[in-house]
mmCIF file of C-alpha atoms in Angstrom:
data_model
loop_
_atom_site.group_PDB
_atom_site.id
_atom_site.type_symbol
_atom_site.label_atom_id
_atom_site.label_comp_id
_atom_site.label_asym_id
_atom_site.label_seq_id
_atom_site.Cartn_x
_atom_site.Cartn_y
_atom_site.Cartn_z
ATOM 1 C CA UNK A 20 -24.724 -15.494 30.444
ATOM 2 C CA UNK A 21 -24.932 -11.873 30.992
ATOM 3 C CA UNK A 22 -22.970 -9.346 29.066
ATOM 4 C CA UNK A 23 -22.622 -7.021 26.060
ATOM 5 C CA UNK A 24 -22.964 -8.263 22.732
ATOM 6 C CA UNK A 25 -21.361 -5.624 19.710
ATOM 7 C CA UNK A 26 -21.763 -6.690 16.031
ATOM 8 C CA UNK A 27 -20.533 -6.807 13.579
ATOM 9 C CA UNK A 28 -16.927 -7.530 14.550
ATOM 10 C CA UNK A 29 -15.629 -5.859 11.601
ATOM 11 C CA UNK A 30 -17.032 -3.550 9.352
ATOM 12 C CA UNK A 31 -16.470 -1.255 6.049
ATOM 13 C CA UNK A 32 -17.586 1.601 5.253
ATOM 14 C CA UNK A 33 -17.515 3.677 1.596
ATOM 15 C CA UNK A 34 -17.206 7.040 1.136
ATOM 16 C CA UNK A 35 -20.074 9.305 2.051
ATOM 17 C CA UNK A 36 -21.977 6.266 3.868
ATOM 18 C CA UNK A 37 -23.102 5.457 7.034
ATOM 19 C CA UNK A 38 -22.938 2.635 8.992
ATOM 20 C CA UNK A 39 -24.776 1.399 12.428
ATOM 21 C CA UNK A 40 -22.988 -0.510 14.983
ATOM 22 C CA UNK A 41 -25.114 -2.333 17.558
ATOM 23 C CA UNK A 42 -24.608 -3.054 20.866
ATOM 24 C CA UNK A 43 -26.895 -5.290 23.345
ATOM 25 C CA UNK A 44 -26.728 -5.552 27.030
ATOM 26 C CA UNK A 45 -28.422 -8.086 29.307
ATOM 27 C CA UNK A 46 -27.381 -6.627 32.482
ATOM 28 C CA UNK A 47 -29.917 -4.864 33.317
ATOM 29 C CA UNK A 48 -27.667 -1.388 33.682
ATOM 30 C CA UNK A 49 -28.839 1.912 33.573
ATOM 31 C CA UNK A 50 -25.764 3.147 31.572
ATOM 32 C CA UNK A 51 -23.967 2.963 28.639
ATOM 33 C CA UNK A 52 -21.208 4.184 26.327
ATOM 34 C CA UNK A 53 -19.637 4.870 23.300
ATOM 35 C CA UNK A 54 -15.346 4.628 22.724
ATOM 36 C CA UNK A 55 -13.253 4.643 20.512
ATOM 37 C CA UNK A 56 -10.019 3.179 20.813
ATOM 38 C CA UNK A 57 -7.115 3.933 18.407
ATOM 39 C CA UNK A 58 -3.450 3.003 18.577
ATOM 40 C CA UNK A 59 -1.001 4.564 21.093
ATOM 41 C CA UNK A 60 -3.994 6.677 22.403
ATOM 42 C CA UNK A 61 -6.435 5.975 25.838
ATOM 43 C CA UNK A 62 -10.367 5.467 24.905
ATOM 44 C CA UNK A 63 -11.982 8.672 23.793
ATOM 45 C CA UNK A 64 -15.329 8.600 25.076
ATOM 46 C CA UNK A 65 -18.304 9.192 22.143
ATOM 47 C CA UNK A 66 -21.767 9.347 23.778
ATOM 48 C CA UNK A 67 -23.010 7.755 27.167
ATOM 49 C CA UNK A 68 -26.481 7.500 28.296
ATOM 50 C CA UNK A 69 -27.828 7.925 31.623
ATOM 51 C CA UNK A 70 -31.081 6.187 30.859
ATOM 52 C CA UNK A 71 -33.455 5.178 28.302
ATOM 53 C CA UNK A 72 -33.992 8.073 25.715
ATOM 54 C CA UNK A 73 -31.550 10.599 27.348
ATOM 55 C CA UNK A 74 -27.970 10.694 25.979
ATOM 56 C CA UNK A 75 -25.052 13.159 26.236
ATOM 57 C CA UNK A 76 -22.228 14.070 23.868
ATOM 58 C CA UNK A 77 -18.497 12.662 24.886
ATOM 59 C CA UNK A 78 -15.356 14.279 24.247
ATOM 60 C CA UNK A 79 -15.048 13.572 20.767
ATOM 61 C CA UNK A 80 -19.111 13.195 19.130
ATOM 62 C CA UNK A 81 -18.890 15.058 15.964
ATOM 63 C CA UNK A 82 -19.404 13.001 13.069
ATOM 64 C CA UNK A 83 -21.240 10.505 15.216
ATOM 65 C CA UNK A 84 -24.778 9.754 16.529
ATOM 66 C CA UNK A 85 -26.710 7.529 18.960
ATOM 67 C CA UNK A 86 -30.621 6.640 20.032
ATOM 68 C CA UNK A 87 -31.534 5.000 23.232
ATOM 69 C CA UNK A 88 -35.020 3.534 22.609
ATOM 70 C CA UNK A 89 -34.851 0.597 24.332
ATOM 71 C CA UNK A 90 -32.607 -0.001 28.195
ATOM 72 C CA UNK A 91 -31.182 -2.721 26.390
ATOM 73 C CA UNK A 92 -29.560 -1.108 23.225
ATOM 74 C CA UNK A 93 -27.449 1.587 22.114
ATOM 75 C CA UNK A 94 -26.561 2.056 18.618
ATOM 76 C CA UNK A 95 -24.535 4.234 17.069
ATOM 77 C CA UNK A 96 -23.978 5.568 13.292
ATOM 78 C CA UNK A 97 -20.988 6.990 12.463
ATOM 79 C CA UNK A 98 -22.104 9.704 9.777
ATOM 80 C CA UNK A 99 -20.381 10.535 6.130
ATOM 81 C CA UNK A 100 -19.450 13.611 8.018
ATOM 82 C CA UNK A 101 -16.814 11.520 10.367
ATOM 83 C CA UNK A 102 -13.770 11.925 8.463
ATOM 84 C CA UNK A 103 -11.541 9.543 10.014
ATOM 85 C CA UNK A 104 -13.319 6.660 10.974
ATOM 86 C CA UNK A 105 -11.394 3.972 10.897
ATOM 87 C CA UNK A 106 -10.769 2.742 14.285
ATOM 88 C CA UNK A 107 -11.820 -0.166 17.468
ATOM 89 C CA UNK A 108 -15.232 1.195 18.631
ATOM 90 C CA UNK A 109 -16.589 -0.034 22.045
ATOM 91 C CA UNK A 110 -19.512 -0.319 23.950
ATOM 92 C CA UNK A 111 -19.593 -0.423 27.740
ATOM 93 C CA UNK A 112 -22.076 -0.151 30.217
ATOM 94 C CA UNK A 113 -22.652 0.103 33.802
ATOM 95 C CA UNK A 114 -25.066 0.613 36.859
ATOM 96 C CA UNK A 115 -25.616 4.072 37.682
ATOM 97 C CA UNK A 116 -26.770 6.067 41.040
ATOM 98 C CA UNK A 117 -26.528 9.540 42.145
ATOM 99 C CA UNK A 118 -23.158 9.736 44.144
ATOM 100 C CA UNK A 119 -21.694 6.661 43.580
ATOM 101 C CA UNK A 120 -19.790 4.771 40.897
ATOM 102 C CA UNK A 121 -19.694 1.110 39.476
ATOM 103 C CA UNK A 122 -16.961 0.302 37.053
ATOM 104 C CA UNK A 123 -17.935 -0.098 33.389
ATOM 105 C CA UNK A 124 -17.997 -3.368 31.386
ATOM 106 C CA UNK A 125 -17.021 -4.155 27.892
ATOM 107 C CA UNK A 126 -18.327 -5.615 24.863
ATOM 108 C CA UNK A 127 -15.435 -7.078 22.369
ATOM 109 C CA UNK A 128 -15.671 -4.216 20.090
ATOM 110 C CA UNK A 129 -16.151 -3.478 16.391
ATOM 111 C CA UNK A 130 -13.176 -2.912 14.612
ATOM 112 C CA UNK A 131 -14.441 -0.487 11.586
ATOM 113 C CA UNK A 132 -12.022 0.218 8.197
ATOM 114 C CA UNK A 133 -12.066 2.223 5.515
ATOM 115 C CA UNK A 134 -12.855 1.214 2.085
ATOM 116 C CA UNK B 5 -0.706 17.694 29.533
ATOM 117 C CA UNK B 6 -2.960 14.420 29.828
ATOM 118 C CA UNK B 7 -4.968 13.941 32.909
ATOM 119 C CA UNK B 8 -3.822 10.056 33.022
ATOM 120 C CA UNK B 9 -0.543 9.189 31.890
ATOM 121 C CA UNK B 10 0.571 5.325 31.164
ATOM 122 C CA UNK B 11 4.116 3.572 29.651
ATOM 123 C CA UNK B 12 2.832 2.418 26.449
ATOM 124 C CA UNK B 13 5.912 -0.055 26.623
ATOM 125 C CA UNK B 14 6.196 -2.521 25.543
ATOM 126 C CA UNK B 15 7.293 -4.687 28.795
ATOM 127 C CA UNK B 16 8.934 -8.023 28.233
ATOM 128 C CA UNK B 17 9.748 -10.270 31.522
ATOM 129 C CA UNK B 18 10.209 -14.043 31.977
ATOM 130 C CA UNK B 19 7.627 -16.553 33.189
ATOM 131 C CA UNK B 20 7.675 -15.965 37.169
ATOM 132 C CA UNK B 21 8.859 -12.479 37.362
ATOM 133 C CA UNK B 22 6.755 -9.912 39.026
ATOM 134 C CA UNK B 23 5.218 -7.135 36.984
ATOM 135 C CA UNK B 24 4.786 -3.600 37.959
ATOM 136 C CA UNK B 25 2.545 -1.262 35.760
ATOM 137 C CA UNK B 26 1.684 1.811 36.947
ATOM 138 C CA UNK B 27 0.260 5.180 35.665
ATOM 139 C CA UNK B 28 0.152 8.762 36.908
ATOM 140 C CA UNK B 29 -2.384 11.240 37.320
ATOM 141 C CA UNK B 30 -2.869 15.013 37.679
ATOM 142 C CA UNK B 31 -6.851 15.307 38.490
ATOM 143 C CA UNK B 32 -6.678 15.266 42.511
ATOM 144 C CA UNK B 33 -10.686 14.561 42.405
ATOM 145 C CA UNK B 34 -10.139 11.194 40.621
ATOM 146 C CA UNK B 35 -11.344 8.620 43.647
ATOM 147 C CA UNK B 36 -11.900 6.009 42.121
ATOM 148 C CA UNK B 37 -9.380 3.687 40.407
ATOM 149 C CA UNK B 38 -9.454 0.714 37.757
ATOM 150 C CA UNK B 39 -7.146 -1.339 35.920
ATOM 151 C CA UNK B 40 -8.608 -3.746 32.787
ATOM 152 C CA UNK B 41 -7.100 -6.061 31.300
ATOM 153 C CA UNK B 42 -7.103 -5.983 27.234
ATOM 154 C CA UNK B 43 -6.567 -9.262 24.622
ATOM 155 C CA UNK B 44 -6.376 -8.174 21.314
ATOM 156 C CA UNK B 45 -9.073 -7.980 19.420
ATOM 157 C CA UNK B 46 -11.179 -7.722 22.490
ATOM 158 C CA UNK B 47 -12.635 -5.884 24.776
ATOM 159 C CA UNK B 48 -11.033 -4.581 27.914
ATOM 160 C CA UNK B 49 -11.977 -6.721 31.337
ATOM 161 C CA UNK B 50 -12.115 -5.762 34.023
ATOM 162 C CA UNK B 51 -9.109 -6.949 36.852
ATOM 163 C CA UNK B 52 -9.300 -4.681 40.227
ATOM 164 C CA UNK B 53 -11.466 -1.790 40.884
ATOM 165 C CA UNK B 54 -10.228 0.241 44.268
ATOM 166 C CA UNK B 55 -11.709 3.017 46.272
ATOM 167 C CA UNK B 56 -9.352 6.152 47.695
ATOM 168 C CA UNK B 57 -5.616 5.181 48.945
ATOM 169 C CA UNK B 58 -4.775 2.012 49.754
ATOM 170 C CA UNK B 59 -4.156 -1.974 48.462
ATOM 171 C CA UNK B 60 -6.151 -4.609 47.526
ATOM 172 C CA UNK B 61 -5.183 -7.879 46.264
ATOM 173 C CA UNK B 62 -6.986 -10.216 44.204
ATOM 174 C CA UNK B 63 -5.266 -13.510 43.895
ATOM 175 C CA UNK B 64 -1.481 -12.926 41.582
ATOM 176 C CA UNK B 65 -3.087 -9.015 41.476
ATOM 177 C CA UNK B 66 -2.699 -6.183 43.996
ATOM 178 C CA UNK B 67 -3.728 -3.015 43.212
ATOM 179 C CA UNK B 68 -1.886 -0.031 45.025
ATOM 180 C CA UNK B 69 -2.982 3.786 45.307
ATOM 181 C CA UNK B 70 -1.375 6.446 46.429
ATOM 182 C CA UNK B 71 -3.045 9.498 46.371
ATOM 183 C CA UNK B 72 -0.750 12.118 48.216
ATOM 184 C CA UNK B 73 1.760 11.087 45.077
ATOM 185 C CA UNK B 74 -1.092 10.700 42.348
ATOM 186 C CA UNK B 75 0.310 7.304 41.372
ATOM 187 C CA UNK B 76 -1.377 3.967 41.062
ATOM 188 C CA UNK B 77 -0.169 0.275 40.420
ATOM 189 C CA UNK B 78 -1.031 -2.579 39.489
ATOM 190 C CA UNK B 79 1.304 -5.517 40.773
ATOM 191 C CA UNK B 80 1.326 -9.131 38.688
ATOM 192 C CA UNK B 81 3.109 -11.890 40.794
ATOM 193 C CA UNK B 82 4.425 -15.424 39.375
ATOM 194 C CA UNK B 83 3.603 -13.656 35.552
ATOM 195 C CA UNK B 84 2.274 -16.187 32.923
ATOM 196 C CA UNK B 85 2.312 -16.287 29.845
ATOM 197 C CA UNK B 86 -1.306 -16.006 29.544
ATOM 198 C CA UNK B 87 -0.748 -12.320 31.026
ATOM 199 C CA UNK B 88 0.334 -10.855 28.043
ATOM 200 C CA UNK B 89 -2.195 -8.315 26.873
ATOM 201 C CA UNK B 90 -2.583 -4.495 27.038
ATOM 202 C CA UNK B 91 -3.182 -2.842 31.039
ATOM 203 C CA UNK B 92 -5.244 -0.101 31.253
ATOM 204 C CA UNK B 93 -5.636 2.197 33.810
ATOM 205 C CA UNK B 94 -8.707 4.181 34.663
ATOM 206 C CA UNK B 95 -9.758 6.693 37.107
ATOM 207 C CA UNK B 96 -12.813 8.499 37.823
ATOM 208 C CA UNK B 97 -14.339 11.411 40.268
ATOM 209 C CA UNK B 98 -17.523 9.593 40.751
ATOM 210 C CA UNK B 99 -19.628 11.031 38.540
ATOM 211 C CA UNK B 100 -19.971 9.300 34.824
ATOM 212 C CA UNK B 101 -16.872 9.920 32.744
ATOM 213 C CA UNK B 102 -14.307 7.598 33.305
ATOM 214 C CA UNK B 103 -10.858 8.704 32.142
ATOM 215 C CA UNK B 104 -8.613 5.802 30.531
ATOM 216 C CA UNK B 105 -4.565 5.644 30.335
ATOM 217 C CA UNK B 106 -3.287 4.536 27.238
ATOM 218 C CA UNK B 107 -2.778 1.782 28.009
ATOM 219 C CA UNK B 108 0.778 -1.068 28.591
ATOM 220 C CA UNK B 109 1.379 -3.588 26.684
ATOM 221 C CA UNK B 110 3.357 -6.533 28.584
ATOM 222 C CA UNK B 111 4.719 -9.877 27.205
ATOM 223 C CA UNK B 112 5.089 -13.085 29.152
ATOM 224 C CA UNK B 113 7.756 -15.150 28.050
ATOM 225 C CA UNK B 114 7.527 -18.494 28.560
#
């Protein structure tokens, strides 16, 4: 089945560490994405990438970083420097043309804590 | 002020009754309109995906825009319980940034 795999599902981070969360598409789209979801609040996006080794900051990227190496993956560490990490982070991706838009799909998130 | 605004609720309505979510927008570029669907501990799905003013219907779902007010809907008929989750609304102008409502969190009671 096609569709976007995140792991791990939950995650903990220390103090002054980083962590990697993956995500894996088999969709064969151009595009993908980096939220972050917390309570009462819409998704804030991170970083999105147009295509393989190109990526742009979101509204909210500091403390955060991504590689695009590979169509099919887009990881991203959330630095020591992030100072309130703890939140639902999701991956999305989508087709992508000049002009014209194709809604983005989900994977089922890593929810990341504190320790 | 936000460019999306949503109800966070929550909404609570019996098995049967129709649901109306809707959000509001102030971006008058935004042509292109979503609502997902969100289980928790998920990630969101998406339910109806519209172009410009108008309806479409899906099955129980019809998705209304209206763009002279800057509102959107998102209509749920013969509710179940199985609809409970968080609604999300989402616009965009066309380009790659997709802006997301909070997000409305309905119950189904059964």
């Amino acid at each position: 089945d096609g569709g976007i795999t995140q792991s791990p599902k939950y995650l903990f981070r220390k103090e002054g560490q980083n962590v990697t969360l993956s995500c894996e598409q088999n969709l064969n789209h151009d595009a993908m994405y980096w939220y972050r979801q917390d309570p009462g609040q819409g998704l804030r996006l991170i970083y999105y990438s147009q295509i393989v080794n190109d990526f742009q900051k979101g509204d909210i990227a500091e403390g955060y970083s991504v590689s695009r190496e590979k169509k099919e993956s887009f990881p991203l560490t959330v630095t020591s420097a992030q100072k309130n990490p703890t939140a639902f982070y999701l991956c999305a991706s989508s087709t992508a043309g000049t002009g014209s838009n194709q809604p983005q799909h989900f994977g089922d998130g890593t929810r990341l804590s504190i320790l | 002020q936000k460019e999306v605004e949503q109800d966070p609720g929550p909404l609570s309505v019996p098995e049967g009754a129709i649901v109306s979510l809707n959000c509001t927008y102030s971006n008058s570029a935004f042509q292109y309109f979503m609502w997902y669907r969100q289980y928790s501990r998920k990630g969101p799905e998406l339910l109806m995906y519209t172009y410009s003013s108008g309806n479409k219907e899906d099955g129980r779902f019809t998705a209304q825009v209206d763009k002279s007010s800057k509102y959107i809907s998102l209509f749920i008929r013969d509710s179940q319980p199985s609809d409970s989750a968080t609604y999300l609304c989402a616009m965009e102008t066309g380009g790659f940034k997709t802006i997301f409502g909070a997000g409305t969190r309905l119950f189904v009671k059964a």
